[in-house]
Amino acid sequence: MIRRLPHKTWWLSICIMLLNIQGCVMPMTHDPEDVLTRSISGLSGKDQFLFRGLAEIRTGERQVLTKQLRFDGEVRQHKGVSMRMSRVQDEVPTTPQRWNPLRVLEEIRLARKHVSRWEEGKTTLLAQSVEWGANTAKGEQKPTFSTDQTLPYFVQLHEEDAKRIFKQRILDEYDSLIIPHQKVNQVKKKLTPTQITALEGKLNGAAQDYRKQLLSMLHSSQVSAEYIIWIDRRSQLPLRLEGVMQAHYQDAGKLAAETIRTVAEFSQYR
């Protein structure tokens, strides 16, 4: 007597078999947020992969370019992450951690958000923000891979979470770069103990005052954040992230605006 497998069991068996060969194609009907969450979580299971991209900051209503940088990096043995920045436009210091696309993806995964399938021509912050400048390397403006076997998802963060993420990034960078005692150490050999004490007090006071101003600015800010994430239908892993975070705030009593745009691609998963 021949026993037939239930339909669901049969489909699962076929999927497992195909997965062992080339990966099971992700259905287009799955819940978008579930697909996105699983895709980002799947990065932790990859032993090694590469990423590269660029970012820029534009300010004011005319979105004047104030910072542009490129980055590339790799993940080794799950946790070992190395990232390099190059071609940094503007001398204002910054840290790789602020621009690390893996951090951005994890922030998206944990944040409250609305996720939907991406549709070309959709009115978004991405569409309204200026195009990448003439200095952008060719191939970065559009996906460098074939999109036929990908599913692009559009992500809108809740405003409260977008503001929280923006605030944390700025404060983390400030605390990483503004370290008064490091400045003192650079010149302490030329100073007397009394001068060292006076300089430390002055720098610590200035750092605390500026941090208070920064916190006030961040408290008054309104932040929006939107992303498009391309997911490979077979591996179900992210291939590309493109996003815009737009902040409006009070700076010295005047209205100010800042647009942060980032694009990153992920490849050579192992």
mmCIF file of C-alpha atoms in Angstrom:
data_model
loop_
_atom_site.group_PDB
_atom_site.id
_atom_site.type_symbol
_atom_site.label_atom_id
_atom_site.label_comp_id
_atom_site.label_asym_id
_atom_site.label_seq_id
_atom_site.Cartn_x
_atom_site.Cartn_y
_atom_site.Cartn_z
ATOM 1 C CA MET A 1 0.000 0.000 0.000
ATOM 2 C CA ILE A 2 1.383 3.390 -1.010
ATOM 3 C CA ARG A 3 1.113 6.129 1.631
ATOM 4 C CA ARG A 4 0.973 9.666 0.396
ATOM 5 C CA LEU A 5 2.629 12.429 2.390
ATOM 6 C CA PRO A 6 0.376 15.293 3.493
ATOM 7 C CA HIS A 7 0.666 18.282 1.185
ATOM 8 C CA LYS A 8 2.522 20.460 3.740
ATOM 9 C CA THR A 9 4.984 17.680 4.542
ATOM 10 C CA TRP A 10 5.583 17.052 0.847
ATOM 11 C CA TRP A 11 6.242 20.758 0.209
ATOM 12 C CA LEU A 12 8.614 20.962 3.184
ATOM 13 C CA SER A 13 10.544 17.914 1.978
ATOM 14 C CA ILE A 14 10.959 19.415 -1.468
ATOM 15 C CA CYS A 15 12.052 22.733 0.027
ATOM 16 C CA ILE A 16 14.674 21.063 2.224
ATOM 17 C CA MET A 17 15.976 19.147 -0.768
ATOM 18 C CA LEU A 18 16.220 22.318 -2.853
ATOM 19 C CA LEU A 19 17.796 24.184 0.046
ATOM 20 C CA ASN A 20 20.604 21.631 0.149
ATOM 21 C CA ILE A 21 21.218 22.275 -3.542
ATOM 22 C CA GLN A 22 20.788 26.007 -4.016
ATOM 23 C CA GLY A 23 18.519 27.482 -1.362
ATOM 24 C CA CYS A 24 14.744 27.560 -1.120
ATOM 25 C CA VAL A 25 13.194 30.562 -2.834
ATOM 26 C CA MET A 26 11.374 32.770 -0.375
ATOM 27 C CA PRO A 27 7.653 33.108 -1.179
ATOM 28 C CA MET A 28 6.467 36.636 -1.902
ATOM 29 C CA THR A 29 3.415 36.232 0.338
ATOM 30 C CA HIS A 30 5.195 36.045 3.695
ATOM 31 C CA ASP A 31 4.647 38.832 6.211
ATOM 32 C CA PRO A 32 7.144 41.607 5.285
ATOM 33 C CA GLU A 33 8.266 42.328 8.852
ATOM 34 C CA ASP A 34 8.822 38.631 9.580
ATOM 35 C CA VAL A 35 10.882 38.257 6.399
ATOM 36 C CA LEU A 36 12.976 41.309 7.263
ATOM 37 C CA THR A 37 13.562 40.218 10.866
ATOM 38 C CA ARG A 38 14.643 36.721 9.827
ATOM 39 C CA SER A 39 16.906 38.121 7.129
ATOM 40 C CA ILE A 40 18.762 40.477 9.464
ATOM 41 C CA SER A 41 18.959 37.818 12.187
ATOM 42 C CA GLY A 42 20.433 35.456 9.591
ATOM 43 C CA LEU A 43 23.606 37.538 9.441
ATOM 44 C CA SER A 44 24.655 36.185 12.833
ATOM 45 C CA GLY A 45 24.807 32.715 11.317
ATOM 46 C CA LYS A 46 27.282 33.629 8.586
ATOM 47 C CA ASP A 47 30.925 32.969 9.327
ATOM 48 C CA GLN A 48 32.281 35.513 6.875
ATOM 49 C CA PHE A 49 31.099 38.213 4.475
ATOM 50 C CA LEU A 50 32.095 41.590 3.063
ATOM 51 C CA PHE A 51 30.368 44.961 3.003
ATOM 52 C CA ARG A 52 31.062 48.290 1.355
ATOM 53 C CA GLY A 53 29.296 51.563 0.769
ATOM 54 C CA LEU A 54 29.248 55.276 1.339
ATOM 55 C CA ALA A 55 27.478 57.906 3.394
ATOM 56 C CA GLU A 56 26.931 61.630 3.310
ATOM 57 C CA ILE A 57 25.479 64.390 5.426
ATOM 58 C CA ARG A 58 23.696 67.388 3.953
ATOM 59 C CA THR A 59 22.471 70.370 5.944
ATOM 60 C CA GLY A 60 19.933 73.160 5.588
ATOM 61 C CA GLU A 61 16.983 73.546 3.254
ATOM 62 C CA ARG A 62 19.303 73.466 0.249
ATOM 63 C CA GLN A 63 20.912 70.244 1.511
ATOM 64 C CA VAL A 64 24.483 71.462 1.196
ATOM 65 C CA LEU A 65 26.961 68.589 1.276
ATOM 66 C CA THR A 66 29.017 68.818 4.481
ATOM 67 C CA LYS A 67 30.441 65.299 4.814
ATOM 68 C CA GLN A 68 30.945 62.394 2.474
ATOM 69 C CA LEU A 69 32.836 59.184 3.118
ATOM 70 C CA ARG A 70 33.324 55.691 1.766
ATOM 71 C CA PHE A 71 33.712 52.565 3.863
ATOM 72 C CA ASP A 72 34.433 48.883 3.449
ATOM 73 C CA GLY A 73 34.730 46.043 5.905
ATOM 74 C CA GLU A 74 34.378 42.362 6.592
ATOM 75 C CA VAL A 75 33.072 39.968 9.191
ATOM 76 C CA ARG A 76 35.180 36.989 10.182
ATOM 77 C CA GLN A 77 34.192 34.079 12.390
ATOM 78 C CA HIS A 78 30.817 35.593 13.216
ATOM 79 C CA LYS A 79 31.962 38.327 15.609
ATOM 80 C CA GLY A 80 35.186 39.740 14.243
ATOM 81 C CA VAL A 81 34.188 42.938 12.448
ATOM 82 C CA SER A 82 36.721 45.235 10.819
ATOM 83 C CA MET A 83 35.777 48.432 9.009
ATOM 84 C CA ARG A 84 37.815 51.092 7.243
ATOM 85 C CA MET A 85 36.794 54.567 6.152
ATOM 86 C CA SER A 86 38.332 56.377 3.215
ATOM 87 C CA ARG A 87 37.833 59.439 1.058
ATOM 88 C CA VAL A 88 36.363 61.369 3.954
ATOM 89 C CA GLN A 89 35.225 64.778 2.802
ATOM 90 C CA ASP A 90 35.357 67.377 5.580
ATOM 91 C CA GLU A 91 37.882 67.402 8.394
ATOM 92 C CA VAL A 92 35.367 67.005 11.203
ATOM 93 C CA PRO A 93 36.356 63.733 12.931
ATOM 94 C CA THR A 94 34.025 60.766 12.924
ATOM 95 C CA THR A 95 34.083 57.104 13.959
ATOM 96 C CA PRO A 96 33.512 53.894 11.960
ATOM 97 C CA GLN A 97 30.965 52.728 14.529
ATOM 98 C CA ARG A 98 28.568 55.515 13.583
ATOM 99 C CA TRP A 99 28.495 54.394 9.943
ATOM 100 C CA ASN A 100 28.746 50.638 10.379
ATOM 101 C CA PRO A 101 25.865 49.182 8.288
ATOM 102 C CA LEU A 102 25.630 46.151 10.576
ATOM 103 C CA ARG A 103 24.761 48.477 13.434
ATOM 104 C CA VAL A 104 22.162 50.163 11.225
ATOM 105 C CA LEU A 105 20.549 46.815 10.375
ATOM 106 C CA GLU A 106 20.447 45.797 14.030
ATOM 107 C CA GLU A 107 18.866 49.147 14.952
ATOM 108 C CA ILE A 108 16.228 48.536 12.286
ATOM 109 C CA ARG A 109 15.579 45.002 13.543
ATOM 110 C CA LEU A 110 14.958 46.156 17.110
ATOM 111 C CA ALA A 111 13.026 49.336 16.324
ATOM 112 C CA ARG A 112 9.294 49.756 16.016
ATOM 113 C CA LYS A 113 8.564 50.125 12.332
ATOM 114 C CA HIS A 114 6.253 49.620 9.392
ATOM 115 C CA VAL A 115 7.524 47.238 6.720
ATOM 116 C CA SER A 116 6.043 46.773 3.252
ATOM 117 C CA ARG A 117 7.092 45.596 -0.167
ATOM 118 C CA TRP A 118 8.973 48.354 -2.013
ATOM 119 C CA GLU A 119 7.275 49.863 -5.048
ATOM 120 C CA GLU A 120 9.107 51.976 -7.613
ATOM 121 C CA GLY A 121 7.909 55.565 -7.690
ATOM 122 C CA LYS A 122 6.734 55.570 -4.077
ATOM 123 C CA THR A 123 6.878 59.019 -2.459
ATOM 124 C CA THR A 124 9.458 58.763 0.307
ATOM 125 C CA LEU A 125 12.283 60.635 2.002
ATOM 126 C CA LEU A 126 14.582 58.628 -0.249
ATOM 127 C CA ALA A 127 12.899 59.994 -3.341
ATOM 128 C CA GLN A 128 12.751 63.545 -2.007
ATOM 129 C CA SER A 129 16.380 63.718 -0.885
ATOM 130 C CA VAL A 130 18.941 64.892 -3.414
ATOM 131 C CA GLU A 131 20.655 62.423 -5.705
ATOM 132 C CA TRP A 132 24.128 61.209 -4.862
ATOM 133 C CA GLY A 133 26.708 63.812 -5.842
ATOM 134 C CA ALA A 134 28.974 63.766 -8.867
ATOM 135 C CA ASN A 135 31.801 62.420 -6.692
ATOM 136 C CA THR A 136 29.904 59.211 -6.027
ATOM 137 C CA ALA A 137 31.597 56.175 -7.520
ATOM 138 C CA LYS A 138 29.811 54.557 -10.421
ATOM 139 C CA GLY A 139 27.803 51.531 -9.414
ATOM 140 C CA GLU A 140 26.917 52.854 -5.954
ATOM 141 C CA GLN A 141 23.772 54.733 -6.971
ATOM 142 C CA LYS A 142 21.926 51.609 -8.079
ATOM 143 C CA PRO A 143 22.267 47.976 -6.963
ATOM 144 C CA THR A 144 25.363 46.374 -8.446
ATOM 145 C CA PHE A 145 23.643 42.966 -8.573
ATOM 146 C CA SER A 146 20.749 41.619 -10.604
ATOM 147 C CA THR A 147 17.498 42.406 -8.780
ATOM 148 C CA ASP A 148 15.482 39.670 -10.514
ATOM 149 C CA GLN A 149 15.857 37.258 -7.595
ATOM 150 C CA THR A 150 15.548 39.796 -4.796
ATOM 151 C CA LEU A 151 12.699 41.141 -2.720
ATOM 152 C CA PRO A 152 13.025 44.836 -1.811
ATOM 153 C CA TYR A 153 11.338 45.990 1.386
ATOM 154 C CA PHE A 154 10.481 49.528 2.459
ATOM 155 C CA VAL A 155 10.955 50.324 6.152
ATOM 156 C CA GLN A 156 9.644 53.348 8.032
ATOM 157 C CA LEU A 157 10.772 53.676 11.636
ATOM 158 C CA HIS A 158 8.403 55.069 14.258
ATOM 159 C CA GLU A 159 9.391 58.675 14.943
ATOM 160 C CA GLU A 160 10.200 57.987 18.603
ATOM 161 C CA ASP A 161 12.586 55.191 17.682
ATOM 162 C CA ALA A 162 14.151 57.176 14.847
ATOM 163 C CA LYS A 163 14.853 60.000 17.304
ATOM 164 C CA ARG A 164 16.255 57.587 19.900
ATOM 165 C CA ILE A 165 18.617 56.050 17.348
ATOM 166 C CA PHE A 166 19.749 59.444 16.035
ATOM 167 C CA LYS A 167 20.381 60.676 19.577
ATOM 168 C CA GLN A 168 22.358 57.566 20.541
ATOM 169 C CA ARG A 169 24.564 57.749 17.442
ATOM 170 C CA ILE A 170 25.432 61.400 18.066
ATOM 171 C CA LEU A 171 26.147 60.917 21.768
ATOM 172 C CA ASP A 172 28.230 57.779 21.160
ATOM 173 C CA GLU A 173 30.350 59.652 18.652
ATOM 174 C CA TYR A 174 30.690 62.677 20.915
ATOM 175 C CA ASP A 175 31.783 60.545 23.860
ATOM 176 C CA SER A 176 34.272 58.676 21.645
ATOM 177 C CA LEU A 177 35.885 61.818 20.260
ATOM 178 C CA ILE A 178 35.645 64.454 22.999
ATOM 179 C CA ILE A 179 38.009 63.125 25.674
ATOM 180 C CA PRO A 180 39.630 66.055 27.536
ATOM 181 C CA HIS A 181 42.387 64.086 29.263
ATOM 182 C CA GLN A 182 43.700 62.896 25.884
ATOM 183 C CA LYS A 183 44.188 66.516 24.844
ATOM 184 C CA VAL A 184 45.984 67.197 28.104
ATOM 185 C CA ASN A 185 48.280 64.207 27.603
ATOM 186 C CA GLN A 186 49.384 65.600 24.251
ATOM 187 C CA VAL A 187 50.866 68.712 25.868
ATOM 188 C CA LYS A 188 51.439 67.789 29.533
ATOM 189 C CA LYS A 189 55.216 67.444 29.092
ATOM 190 C CA LYS A 190 55.372 71.169 28.355
ATOM 191 C CA LEU A 191 53.257 72.184 31.373
ATOM 192 C CA THR A 192 53.731 72.468 35.094
ATOM 193 C CA PRO A 193 51.461 70.461 37.441
ATOM 194 C CA THR A 194 49.497 73.642 38.183
ATOM 195 C CA GLN A 195 49.010 74.337 34.474
ATOM 196 C CA ILE A 196 47.948 70.754 33.862
ATOM 197 C CA THR A 197 45.291 70.969 36.569
ATOM 198 C CA ALA A 198 44.024 74.289 35.210
ATOM 199 C CA LEU A 199 43.877 72.963 31.639
ATOM 200 C CA GLU A 200 42.044 69.799 32.697
ATOM 201 C CA GLY A 201 39.464 71.868 34.554
ATOM 202 C CA LYS A 202 38.952 74.175 31.592
ATOM 203 C CA LEU A 203 38.582 71.361 29.062
ATOM 204 C CA ASN A 204 36.296 69.293 31.306
ATOM 205 C CA GLY A 205 34.076 72.317 31.891
ATOM 206 C CA ALA A 206 33.893 73.096 28.170
ATOM 207 C CA ALA A 207 33.087 69.445 27.339
ATOM 208 C CA GLN A 208 30.296 69.331 29.926
ATOM 209 C CA ASP A 209 28.806 72.617 28.728
ATOM 210 C CA TYR A 210 28.823 71.497 25.110
ATOM 211 C CA ARG A 211 27.318 68.138 26.008
ATOM 212 C CA LYS A 212 24.443 69.947 27.737
ATOM 213 C CA GLN A 213 23.892 72.026 24.590
ATOM 214 C CA LEU A 214 24.012 68.873 22.502
ATOM 215 C CA LEU A 215 21.446 67.147 24.727
ATOM 216 C CA SER A 216 19.158 70.178 24.480
ATOM 217 C CA MET A 217 19.451 70.151 20.695
ATOM 218 C CA LEU A 218 18.734 66.424 20.536
ATOM 219 C CA HIS A 219 15.781 66.753 22.911
ATOM 220 C CA SER A 220 14.159 69.311 20.595
ATOM 221 C CA SER A 221 14.805 67.301 17.435
ATOM 222 C CA GLN A 222 12.234 65.675 15.191
ATOM 223 C CA VAL A 223 13.602 62.713 13.267
ATOM 224 C CA SER A 224 12.323 60.568 10.414
ATOM 225 C CA ALA A 225 14.051 57.493 9.016
ATOM 226 C CA GLU A 226 13.270 55.347 5.984
ATOM 227 C CA TYR A 227 15.132 52.464 4.358
ATOM 228 C CA ILE A 228 14.978 50.099 1.421
ATOM 229 C CA ILE A 229 16.492 46.674 2.054
ATOM 230 C CA TRP A 230 17.020 44.207 -0.790
ATOM 231 C CA ILE A 231 16.840 40.559 0.313
ATOM 232 C CA ASP A 232 18.040 37.633 -1.776
ATOM 233 C CA ARG A 233 15.131 35.237 -2.338
ATOM 234 C CA ARG A 234 17.316 32.124 -2.125
ATOM 235 C CA SER A 235 19.729 32.833 0.710
ATOM 236 C CA GLN A 236 17.174 35.123 2.431
ATOM 237 C CA LEU A 237 20.041 37.419 3.447
ATOM 238 C CA PRO A 238 20.343 41.187 2.955
ATOM 239 C CA LEU A 239 22.152 42.267 -0.203
ATOM 240 C CA ARG A 240 21.754 46.023 0.005
ATOM 241 C CA LEU A 241 20.679 48.726 2.432
ATOM 242 C CA GLU A 242 19.817 52.253 1.391
ATOM 243 C CA GLY A 243 18.442 54.756 3.862
ATOM 244 C CA VAL A 244 17.773 58.345 4.770
ATOM 245 C CA MET A 245 17.537 59.804 8.266
ATOM 246 C CA GLN A 246 16.299 63.387 8.400
ATOM 247 C CA ALA A 247 16.514 65.498 11.542
ATOM 248 C CA HIS A 248 15.146 68.974 12.324
ATOM 249 C CA TYR A 249 16.279 70.706 15.501
ATOM 250 C CA GLN A 250 17.083 73.998 17.219
ATOM 251 C CA ASP A 251 20.721 75.056 17.009
ATOM 252 C CA ALA A 252 21.561 78.208 18.981
ATOM 253 C CA GLY A 253 17.930 79.272 18.729
ATOM 254 C CA LYS A 254 17.730 78.759 14.971
ATOM 255 C CA LEU A 255 15.979 76.026 13.045
ATOM 256 C CA ALA A 256 18.420 73.576 11.483
ATOM 257 C CA ALA A 257 18.050 70.471 9.331
ATOM 258 C CA GLU A 258 20.323 67.533 8.609
ATOM 259 C CA THR A 259 19.907 64.713 6.123
ATOM 260 C CA ILE A 260 22.009 61.570 6.548
ATOM 261 C CA ARG A 261 22.014 59.213 3.592
ATOM 262 C CA THR A 262 23.691 55.808 3.563
ATOM 263 C CA VAL A 263 24.045 52.968 1.093
ATOM 264 C CA ALA A 264 25.752 49.633 1.737
ATOM 265 C CA GLU A 265 26.019 46.308 -0.066
ATOM 266 C CA PHE A 266 26.813 42.890 1.392
ATOM 267 C CA SER A 267 28.508 40.086 -0.514
ATOM 268 C CA GLN A 268 30.536 36.873 -0.435
ATOM 269 C CA TYR A 269 28.538 35.209 2.326
ATOM 270 C CA ARG A 270 30.102 32.020 3.706
#
